[in-house]
Amino acid sequence: MIGVGLIGSGFMGKCHAMAWNAVHLAFGDTPAIRLVHLGEANADLAERRAGEFGFAKASGDWRAVIADPEIDVVSLTTPNQFHPEMAVAALETGKHLWCEKPMAPSFAEAQAMADAARKSGKVAVLGYNYIQSPAIRHIRTLLDEGVIGTVNHLRIEMDEDFMADPDAPFFWKHEAASGYGALDDFAVHPLSLIQNLFGRVASVMCDMARPYPDRQTDSGSRRPVETYDIASSLIHLENGVSGTLLVNRSAWGRKGRIALQIFGSKGSILFDQERFNEVQLYVTSDRPTEQGYRTILSGPPHEPYGRFIPAPGHGLGFNDLKTIECHELIAAIEGRPANVIGFDEGLEIERTVHAMARSFEERRWVEVRG
Ligand code: NAD
């Protein structure tokens, strides 16, 4: 039996709750899951969400969730600025932790979280769900098998339009307390894919932009936007691959794009999260008369697609990625090999985005581990 606590019940809180509810049904090999205690910013909201999500207890104080002896794992899905204090408290109380990305607004706080995880001996995993898709796993297999030869260049872009409307109101993602914006909100996701598929980034040269300088508040006044919505970076990986990483939270028309182009000596691979049940593969070994991108639709041969649907081409959805992530977290808790980004690996992603910010501020190339 695994007792679960959830702190925060917004967008990601609901995704974690759905994953905890689905993981045993999908995989059939986990211990029974018990949804024990949900914490929110106030008691009324906590009560309501606990009822909706199926948690036995509710509290308007997150510390009560962490102190609950019936809880083994805490799902932490509050805004970024709360992660450090809540994560360290959960680990020090002896709970395993599933914490949403990014780790923290500052690198020092992220380091303190990684230190607390190491000291606790507990499992601490970050919510980098995109590494879990069967298509991305298949891309890793294609790369490992050398199907496109030696990779020499990659381009990765993450774009959404939830901040594209200049009249949309000011909220917590516009506050400097949440971090840089484009970098720690968005760039961390492509970096999780890069780290998962290729390893660490060695050096970066980054530019950032703020398309709308202020936004309307609830009181009707205008408040300056303190974060950046756009970041463009040149990158060099430790394995010698060069590339670009471009992110934009105000890109009208883009809804959930994480577009990856990988170029090798014998072919190339294309992927876009907006169509994440598809991989495009081009190989020079095809006859010249038939060369072109082929579309590979995800299906049961691409693990763990078949745990959800026995028929190919029917497609997984975003919440299934969270369920797969939850299953990997349980594997890690049980001491089995797991495809997760733990706090030590997550710290490398944080190191990279802070190097990008330094590059922007100092207008120069920066060594990530310099
Ligand atoms: P949200 O605003 O939808 O939800 C945050 C919730 O936390 C709200 O319900 C809020 O009331 C609650 N909260 C705030 N202060 C609290 C406190 N002191 N105690 C308890 N609850 C509190 O935000 P979101 O979009 O779910 O983002 C939450 C985190 O998830 C962020 O770190 C974000 O970066 C991350 N996120 C990850 C992904 C992903 O793909 N993995 C996607 C979106 C967001």
CSV table of C-alpha atoms and ligand atoms in Angstrom, one decimal:
chain,number,residue,atom,x,y,z
A,1,MET,CA,0.0,0.0,0.0
A,2,ILE,CA,1.3,3.5,-0.9
A,3,GLY,CA,-0.3,6.4,1.0
A,4,VAL,CA,-0.3,9.6,-1.2
A,5,GLY,CA,-0.4,13.3,-0.1
A,6,LEU,CA,-1.1,16.0,-2.7
A,7,ILE,CA,-0.2,19.7,-2.1
A,8,GLY,CA,-1.7,22.0,-4.7
A,9,SER,CA,-4.8,21.0,-6.8
A,10,GLY,CA,-4.7,23.2,-9.9
A,11,PHE,CA,-3.7,22.1,-13.4
A,12,MET,CA,-0.9,19.8,-12.3
A,13,GLY,CA,-2.5,18.7,-9.0
A,14,LYS,CA,-5.4,17.2,-11.0
A,15,CYS,CA,-2.9,15.5,-13.4
A,16,HIS,CA,-1.1,13.9,-10.4
A,17,ALA,CA,-4.4,12.8,-8.8
A,18,MET,CA,-5.5,11.3,-12.1
A,19,ALA,CA,-2.2,9.5,-12.5
A,20,TRP,CA,-2.4,8.1,-8.9
A,21,ASN,CA,-5.9,6.9,-9.6
A,22,ALA,CA,-5.0,5.3,-13.0
A,23,VAL,CA,-1.5,3.8,-12.4
A,24,HIS,CA,-2.6,0.5,-10.8
A,25,LEU,CA,-5.4,0.0,-13.4
A,26,ALA,CA,-3.0,0.7,-16.3
A,27,PHE,CA,0.0,-1.3,-15.2
A,28,GLY,CA,-1.5,-3.9,-12.7
A,29,ASP,CA,1.9,-4.4,-11.0
A,30,THR,CA,1.9,-1.6,-8.4
A,31,PRO,CA,0.9,-1.8,-4.7
A,32,ALA,CA,-2.6,-0.5,-3.9
A,33,ILE,CA,-2.7,3.3,-3.9
A,34,ARG,CA,-4.5,5.2,-1.2
A,35,LEU,CA,-5.2,8.9,-1.6
A,36,VAL,CA,-4.8,10.1,2.0
A,37,HIS,CA,-4.6,13.8,2.4
A,38,LEU,CA,-4.9,16.9,0.1
A,39,GLY,CA,-3.5,20.3,1.0
A,40,GLU,CA,-4.5,23.6,-0.6
A,41,ALA,CA,-4.1,27.3,0.1
A,42,ASN,CA,-7.3,27.3,2.2
A,43,ALA,CA,-9.5,24.8,3.9
A,44,ASP,CA,-12.6,25.3,1.8
A,45,LEU,CA,-10.8,24.7,-1.5
A,46,ALA,CA,-8.9,21.7,0.1
A,47,GLU,CA,-12.3,20.1,1.1
A,48,ARG,CA,-13.8,20.6,-2.3
A,49,ARG,CA,-10.9,19.2,-4.3
A,50,ALA,CA,-10.4,16.3,-1.8
A,51,GLY,CA,-14.0,15.3,-2.5
A,52,GLU,CA,-13.5,15.7,-6.3
A,53,PHE,CA,-10.2,13.9,-6.5
A,54,GLY,CA,-11.0,11.1,-3.9
A,55,PHE,CA,-8.7,12.1,-1.0
A,56,ALA,CA,-9.8,11.0,2.5
A,57,LYS,CA,-8.6,14.1,4.3
A,58,ALA,CA,-8.2,17.8,3.4
A,59,SER,CA,-6.3,20.6,5.0
A,60,GLY,CA,-5.7,24.3,4.4
A,61,ASP,CA,-2.2,23.9,5.8
A,62,TRP,CA,0.4,22.0,3.7
A,63,ARG,CA,2.4,21.2,6.8
A,64,ALA,CA,-0.4,18.9,8.0
A,65,VAL,CA,-0.1,16.9,4.8
A,66,ILE,CA,3.6,16.4,5.2
A,67,ALA,CA,3.2,15.5,8.9
A,68,ASP,CA,0.5,12.9,8.2
A,69,PRO,CA,2.0,9.5,9.2
A,70,GLU,CA,-0.3,7.6,6.7
A,71,ILE,CA,1.5,9.3,3.8
A,72,ASP,CA,4.5,7.7,2.0
A,73,VAL,CA,4.8,10.0,-1.0
A,74,VAL,CA,4.0,13.7,-1.5
A,75,SER,CA,2.9,15.0,-4.9
A,76,LEU,CA,4.0,18.7,-4.9
A,77,THR,CA,2.2,20.8,-7.5
A,78,THR,CA,2.2,24.3,-6.1
A,79,PRO,CA,3.6,27.3,-7.9
A,80,ASN,CA,7.5,27.3,-8.3
A,81,GLN,CA,8.3,29.6,-5.4
A,82,PHE,CA,6.8,27.2,-2.9
A,83,HIS,CA,8.8,24.1,-4.1
A,84,PRO,CA,12.0,24.7,-2.0
A,85,GLU,CA,10.4,25.0,1.4
A,86,MET,CA,7.7,22.3,0.9
A,87,ALA,CA,10.1,19.8,-0.9
A,88,VAL,CA,12.8,20.1,1.8
A,89,ALA,CA,10.2,19.7,4.6
A,90,ALA,CA,8.7,16.6,2.9
A,91,LEU,CA,12.1,15.0,2.5
A,92,GLU,CA,13.2,15.8,6.0
A,93,THR,CA,10.0,14.2,7.3
A,94,GLY,CA,10.9,11.0,5.5
A,95,LYS,CA,8.5,11.2,2.6
A,96,HIS,CA,9.3,10.3,-1.0
A,97,LEU,CA,8.6,13.2,-3.3
A,98,TRP,CA,7.1,13.8,-6.8
A,99,CYS,CA,7.8,17.5,-7.4
A,100,GLU,CA,6.7,19.5,-10.4
A,101,LYS,CA,9.3,21.2,-12.5
A,102,PRO,CA,11.2,23.5,-12.3
A,103,MET,CA,12.9,22.7,-9.0
A,104,ALA,CA,13.1,26.2,-7.7
A,105,PRO,CA,13.4,29.8,-8.8
A,106,SER,CA,17.1,30.1,-7.7
A,107,PHE,CA,20.0,27.7,-8.2
A,108,ALA,CA,20.9,27.9,-4.5
A,109,GLU,CA,17.4,26.7,-3.6
A,110,ALA,CA,17.5,23.9,-6.1
A,111,GLN,CA,20.9,22.8,-4.7
A,112,ALA,CA,19.4,22.8,-1.2
A,113,MET,CA,16.6,20.5,-2.5
A,114,ALA,CA,19.0,18.1,-4.1
A,115,ASP,CA,21.1,18.1,-0.8
A,116,ALA,CA,18.0,17.3,1.2
A,117,ALA,CA,17.0,14.5,-1.2
A,118,ARG,CA,20.5,12.9,-0.9
A,119,LYS,CA,20.5,13.2,2.9
A,120,SER,CA,17.1,11.8,3.2
A,121,GLY,CA,17.8,8.6,1.2
A,122,LYS,CA,14.2,9.0,-0.2
A,123,VAL,CA,13.2,9.1,-3.8
A,124,ALA,CA,12.8,12.6,-5.2
A,125,VAL,CA,11.5,12.8,-8.8
A,126,LEU,CA,10.7,15.8,-11.0
A,127,GLY,CA,7.6,16.1,-13.2
A,128,TYR,CA,9.4,15.9,-16.6
A,129,ASN,CA,6.6,14.1,-18.2
A,130,TYR,CA,7.6,14.5,-21.9
A,131,ILE,CA,10.5,12.0,-21.5
A,132,GLN,CA,7.8,9.3,-20.8
A,133,SER,CA,6.1,9.2,-24.1
A,134,PRO,CA,6.4,6.0,-26.0
A,135,ALA,CA,7.5,8.0,-29.1
A,136,ILE,CA,10.4,9.6,-27.2
A,137,ARG,CA,11.4,6.2,-25.8
A,138,HIS,CA,11.4,4.9,-29.4
A,139,ILE,CA,13.5,7.8,-30.6
A,140,ARG,CA,16.0,6.9,-27.9
A,141,THR,CA,16.1,3.3,-29.2
A,142,LEU,CA,16.6,4.5,-32.8
A,143,LEU,CA,19.5,6.7,-31.6
A,144,ASP,CA,21.1,3.9,-29.5
A,145,GLU,CA,20.8,1.5,-32.5
A,146,GLY,CA,22.5,4.1,-34.8
A,147,VAL,CA,19.6,4.1,-37.2
A,148,ILE,CA,20.4,7.7,-38.2
A,149,GLY,CA,24.2,7.3,-37.8
A,150,THR,CA,26.1,9.8,-35.6
A,151,VAL,CA,24.0,12.7,-34.5
A,152,ASN,CA,25.7,16.1,-35.2
A,153,HIS,CA,22.9,18.7,-34.9
A,154,LEU,CA,19.6,19.2,-33.1
A,155,ARG,CA,17.0,21.9,-33.0
A,156,ILE,CA,14.3,22.0,-30.3
A,157,GLU,CA,11.5,24.5,-29.9
A,158,MET,CA,8.8,24.8,-27.2
A,159,ASP,CA,5.9,27.2,-28.0
A,160,GLU,CA,2.5,27.8,-26.5
A,161,ASP,CA,0.1,30.8,-26.7
A,162,PHE,CA,-1.3,31.0,-23.2
A,163,MET,CA,0.5,34.4,-22.7
A,164,ALA,CA,0.0,35.6,-26.3
A,165,ASP,CA,-2.9,37.8,-25.5
A,166,PRO,CA,-1.6,41.2,-24.3
A,167,ASP,CA,-5.0,41.7,-22.5
A,168,ALA,CA,-4.7,38.5,-20.5
A,169,PRO,CA,-4.3,39.3,-16.8
A,170,PHE,CA,-1.2,39.3,-14.6
A,171,PHE,CA,-0.7,36.0,-12.6
A,172,TRP,CA,2.0,34.2,-10.6
A,173,LYS,CA,4.0,33.2,-13.7
A,174,HIS,CA,4.6,36.9,-14.4
A,175,GLU,CA,6.3,37.4,-11.0
A,176,ALA,CA,10.1,37.3,-10.7
A,177,ALA,CA,9.5,35.2,-7.6
A,178,SER,CA,8.5,32.3,-10.0
A,179,GLY,CA,11.9,32.5,-11.8
A,180,TYR,CA,12.9,33.8,-15.2
A,181,GLY,CA,9.8,32.7,-17.1
A,182,ALA,CA,10.7,31.3,-20.5
A,183,LEU,CA,13.7,29.5,-19.1
A,184,ASP,CA,12.5,27.8,-16.0
A,185,ASP,CA,8.9,27.5,-17.1
A,186,PHE,CA,9.6,26.2,-20.6
A,187,ALA,CA,13.2,25.6,-21.5
A,188,VAL,CA,13.5,23.0,-18.7
A,189,HIS,CA,11.2,20.7,-20.7
A,190,PRO,CA,13.3,20.6,-23.9
A,191,LEU,CA,16.3,20.3,-21.7
A,192,SER,CA,14.8,17.2,-20.0
A,193,LEU,CA,14.5,15.7,-23.5
A,194,ILE,CA,18.0,16.7,-24.5
A,195,GLN,CA,19.4,15.2,-21.2
A,196,ASN,CA,17.4,12.1,-21.6
A,197,LEU,CA,18.4,11.5,-25.2
A,198,PHE,CA,21.9,12.9,-25.5
A,199,GLY,CA,23.3,13.9,-22.1
A,200,ARG,CA,24.4,17.2,-20.7
A,201,VAL,CA,24.7,20.7,-22.2
A,202,ALA,CA,28.3,22.1,-22.1
A,203,SER,CA,27.9,25.7,-23.2
A,204,VAL,CA,25.1,28.2,-24.1
A,205,MET,CA,24.6,31.6,-25.7
A,206,CYS,CA,21.2,33.0,-24.9
A,207,ASP,CA,18.9,35.9,-25.6
A,208,MET,CA,15.6,36.7,-23.8
A,209,ALA,CA,12.6,39.0,-24.6
A,210,ARG,CA,9.5,40.3,-22.9
A,211,PRO,CA,6.9,41.0,-25.6
A,212,TYR,CA,4.4,42.7,-23.2
A,213,PRO,CA,5.9,44.9,-20.5
A,214,ASP,CA,2.8,45.1,-18.2
A,215,ARG,CA,-0.5,43.4,-17.6
A,216,GLN,CA,-3.8,44.2,-16.0
A,217,THR,CA,-4.3,43.1,-12.3
A,218,ASP,CA,-7.5,42.1,-10.5
A,219,SER,CA,-7.8,45.7,-9.2
A,220,GLY,CA,-7.8,47.1,-12.7
A,221,SER,CA,-4.3,48.7,-12.5
A,222,ARG,CA,-1.4,47.8,-14.7
A,223,ARG,CA,1.5,45.8,-13.2
A,224,PRO,CA,5.0,45.4,-14.8
A,225,VAL,CA,5.7,41.9,-16.1
A,226,GLU,CA,8.8,40.7,-14.2
A,227,THR,CA,9.5,37.5,-16.3
A,228,TYR,CA,10.5,36.8,-19.9
A,229,ASP,CA,8.2,35.0,-22.2
A,230,ILE,CA,10.7,34.3,-25.0
A,231,ALA,CA,14.2,32.8,-24.9
A,232,SER,CA,16.5,31.8,-27.8
A,233,SER,CA,19.7,29.9,-27.2
A,234,LEU,CA,22.5,28.4,-29.1
A,235,ILE,CA,23.8,25.3,-27.4
A,236,HIS,CA,26.7,22.9,-27.5
A,237,LEU,CA,26.3,19.5,-25.8
A,238,GLU,CA,29.1,17.7,-24.0
A,239,ASN,CA,29.1,15.0,-26.7
A,240,GLY,CA,29.9,17.6,-29.3
A,241,VAL,CA,26.5,18.0,-30.9
A,242,SER,CA,25.5,21.6,-31.7
A,243,GLY,CA,22.0,23.0,-31.7
A,244,THR,CA,19.4,25.6,-30.9
A,245,LEU,CA,16.8,25.8,-28.2
A,246,LEU,CA,13.9,28.3,-28.8
A,247,VAL,CA,11.0,28.8,-26.4
A,248,ASN,CA,8.0,31.2,-26.5
A,249,ARG,CA,5.0,31.4,-24.1
A,250,SER,CA,3.3,34.0,-26.3
A,251,ALA,CA,3.3,32.3,-29.7
A,252,TRP,CA,-0.2,32.6,-31.1
A,253,GLY,CA,-1.4,29.4,-32.7
A,254,ARG,CA,1.1,27.1,-30.9
A,255,LYS,CA,-0.8,25.1,-28.3
A,256,GLY,CA,1.6,22.5,-26.9
A,257,ARG,CA,4.5,22.4,-29.3
A,258,ILE,CA,7.8,20.8,-28.4
A,259,ALA,CA,9.3,20.2,-31.8
A,260,LEU,CA,12.5,18.2,-32.0
A,261,GLN,CA,14.7,17.9,-35.1
A,262,ILE,CA,17.6,15.5,-34.9
A,263,PHE,CA,20.1,15.3,-37.7
A,264,GLY,CA,22.6,12.5,-38.0
A,265,SER,CA,25.1,11.2,-40.6
A,266,LYS,CA,22.7,8.6,-42.0
A,267,GLY,CA,19.2,10.2,-41.5
A,268,SER,CA,17.1,12.4,-39.4
A,269,ILE,CA,14.2,12.2,-36.9
A,270,LEU,CA,11.4,14.7,-36.4
A,271,PHE,CA,8.9,14.8,-33.4
A,272,ASP,CA,6.4,17.3,-32.2
A,273,GLN,CA,4.6,17.0,-28.9
A,274,GLU,CA,1.4,18.4,-30.5
A,275,ARG,CA,1.3,15.1,-32.5
A,276,PHE,CA,3.1,13.0,-29.9
A,277,ASN,CA,1.8,9.7,-31.2
A,278,GLU,CA,3.9,10.1,-34.3
A,279,VAL,CA,7.6,10.0,-35.1
A,280,GLN,CA,9.0,11.0,-38.5
A,281,LEU,CA,12.0,9.0,-39.7
A,282,TYR,CA,14.2,9.6,-42.7
A,283,VAL,CA,17.0,7.1,-43.4
A,284,THR,CA,19.5,7.2,-46.3
A,285,SER,CA,19.4,3.4,-46.4
A,286,ASP,CA,16.0,3.6,-48.2
A,287,ARG,CA,16.2,3.3,-52.0
A,288,PRO,CA,16.9,6.8,-53.6
A,289,THR,CA,13.6,6.5,-55.4
A,290,GLU,CA,11.7,6.1,-52.1
A,291,GLN,CA,13.6,8.4,-49.8
A,292,GLY,CA,11.4,10.6,-47.7
A,293,TYR,CA,10.1,10.9,-44.2
A,294,ARG,CA,8.0,8.0,-43.0
A,295,THR,CA,5.4,8.5,-40.2
A,296,ILE,CA,5.6,5.9,-37.4
A,297,LEU,CA,2.4,5.8,-35.4
A,298,SER,CA,2.7,4.8,-31.7
A,299,GLY,CA,1.3,1.3,-30.9
A,300,PRO,CA,1.8,-1.7,-28.6
A,301,PRO,CA,5.4,-2.3,-29.9
A,302,HIS,CA,6.3,1.1,-28.4
A,303,GLU,CA,6.4,0.4,-24.6
A,304,PRO,CA,4.3,1.2,-22.6
A,305,TYR,CA,1.6,2.2,-25.1
A,306,GLY,CA,0.0,-1.3,-24.9
A,307,ARG,CA,-0.6,-0.9,-21.1
A,308,PHE,CA,-3.2,1.7,-22.1
A,309,ILE,CA,-4.7,0.5,-25.4
A,310,PRO,CA,-4.2,-2.8,-27.3
A,311,ALA,CA,-4.8,-1.2,-30.8
A,312,PRO,CA,-2.1,0.9,-32.6
A,313,GLY,CA,-2.7,4.4,-33.8
A,314,HIS,CA,-5.4,5.2,-31.3
A,315,GLY,CA,-3.2,7.6,-29.5
A,316,LEU,CA,-2.2,8.3,-25.8
A,317,GLY,CA,-2.9,11.6,-24.2
A,318,PHE,CA,-1.1,14.0,-21.9
A,319,ASN,CA,-2.5,12.4,-18.7
A,320,ASP,CA,-1.2,9.0,-19.8
A,321,LEU,CA,2.3,10.5,-19.7
A,322,LYS,CA,1.7,11.4,-16.1
A,323,THR,CA,0.5,7.9,-15.3
A,324,ILE,CA,3.7,6.5,-16.9
A,325,GLU,CA,5.7,8.9,-14.9
A,326,CYS,CA,3.9,7.8,-11.7
A,327,HIS,CA,4.7,4.1,-12.6
A,328,GLU,CA,8.4,5.0,-13.0
A,329,LEU,CA,8.3,6.8,-9.6
A,330,ILE,CA,6.9,3.7,-8.0
A,331,ALA,CA,9.6,1.6,-9.7
A,332,ALA,CA,12.3,4.0,-8.2
A,333,ILE,CA,10.6,3.7,-4.7
A,334,GLU,CA,10.8,-0.1,-5.0
A,335,GLY,CA,14.5,0.1,-5.9
A,336,ARG,CA,14.1,-0.9,-9.6
A,337,PRO,CA,15.7,0.9,-12.6
A,338,ALA,CA,13.4,3.8,-13.5
A,339,ASN,CA,13.3,6.3,-16.4
A,340,VAL,CA,13.0,9.4,-14.2
A,341,ILE,CA,14.7,12.7,-13.7
A,342,GLY,CA,15.7,12.7,-10.0
A,343,PHE,CA,16.8,15.8,-8.1
A,344,ASP,CA,20.5,15.3,-9.0
A,345,GLU,CA,19.8,15.1,-12.8
A,346,GLY,CA,17.2,17.9,-12.3
A,347,LEU,CA,19.9,20.1,-10.8
A,348,GLU,CA,21.9,19.8,-14.1
A,349,ILE,CA,18.8,21.2,-15.9
A,350,GLU,CA,18.7,24.0,-13.4
A,351,ARG,CA,22.4,24.6,-13.9
A,352,THR,CA,21.8,24.9,-17.6
A,353,VAL,CA,19.0,27.5,-17.4
A,354,HIS,CA,20.9,29.6,-14.9
A,355,ALA,CA,23.9,29.5,-17.3
A,356,MET,CA,21.5,30.7,-20.0
A,357,ALA,CA,20.3,33.6,-17.8
A,358,ARG,CA,23.9,34.5,-17.1
A,359,SER,CA,24.7,34.4,-20.8
A,360,PHE,CA,21.8,36.8,-21.5
A,361,GLU,CA,22.8,39.1,-18.7
A,362,GLU,CA,26.5,39.2,-19.7
A,363,ARG,CA,25.8,39.0,-23.5
A,364,ARG,CA,28.3,36.1,-24.1
A,365,TRP,CA,28.8,32.3,-24.4
A,366,VAL,CA,28.8,30.7,-20.9
A,367,GLU,CA,30.2,27.3,-19.9
A,368,VAL,CA,27.4,25.5,-18.0
A,369,ARG,CA,29.8,24.0,-15.5
A,370,GLY,CA,32.3,26.9,-15.6
B,1,NAD,P1,-2.0,26.2,-10.7
B,1,NAD,O1,-2.0,27.7,-10.4
B,1,NAD,O2,-3.0,25.7,-11.7
B,1,NAD,O3,-2.1,25.4,-9.4
B,1,NAD,C1,-1.4,25.7,-8.3
B,1,NAD,C2,-2.2,25.2,-7.0
B,1,NAD,O4,-1.4,25.4,-5.9
B,1,NAD,C3,-3.5,26.1,-6.9
B,1,NAD,O5,-4.6,25.3,-6.7
B,1,NAD,C4,-3.2,26.9,-5.6
B,1,NAD,O6,-4.3,27.3,-4.9
B,1,NAD,C5,-2.2,25.9,-4.9
B,1,NAD,N1,-1.5,26.6,-3.8
B,1,NAD,C6,-0.9,27.9,-3.9
B,1,NAD,N2,-0.3,28.1,-2.7
B,1,NAD,C7,-0.5,27.0,-1.9
B,1,NAD,C8,-0.1,26.7,-0.6
B,1,NAD,N3,0.7,27.6,0.2
B,1,NAD,N4,-0.4,25.5,-0.1
B,1,NAD,C9,-1.1,24.6,-0.8
B,1,NAD,N5,-1.6,24.9,-2.1
B,1,NAD,C10,-1.2,26.1,-2.6
B,1,NAD,O7,-0.5,25.9,-11.2
B,1,NAD,P2,-0.1,24.7,-12.2
B,1,NAD,O8,-0.2,25.1,-13.6
B,1,NAD,O9,-0.7,23.5,-11.7
B,1,NAD,O10,1.5,24.7,-11.8
B,1,NAD,C11,2.0,24.2,-10.6
B,1,NAD,C12,3.4,23.6,-10.9
B,1,NAD,O11,3.3,22.7,-11.9
B,1,NAD,C13,4.4,24.7,-11.3
B,1,NAD,O12,5.6,24.5,-10.7
B,1,NAD,C14,4.5,24.5,-12.8
B,1,NAD,O13,5.8,24.9,-13.3
B,1,NAD,C15,4.3,23.0,-12.9
B,1,NAD,N6,3.7,22.6,-14.2
B,1,NAD,C16,4.2,21.5,-14.9
B,1,NAD,C17,3.7,21.1,-16.1
B,1,NAD,C18,4.2,19.9,-16.7
B,1,NAD,O14,4.0,19.6,-17.9
B,1,NAD,N7,4.9,19.0,-16.0
B,1,NAD,C19,2.6,21.8,-16.7
B,1,NAD,C20,2.1,22.9,-16.0
B,1,NAD,C21,2.6,23.3,-14.8
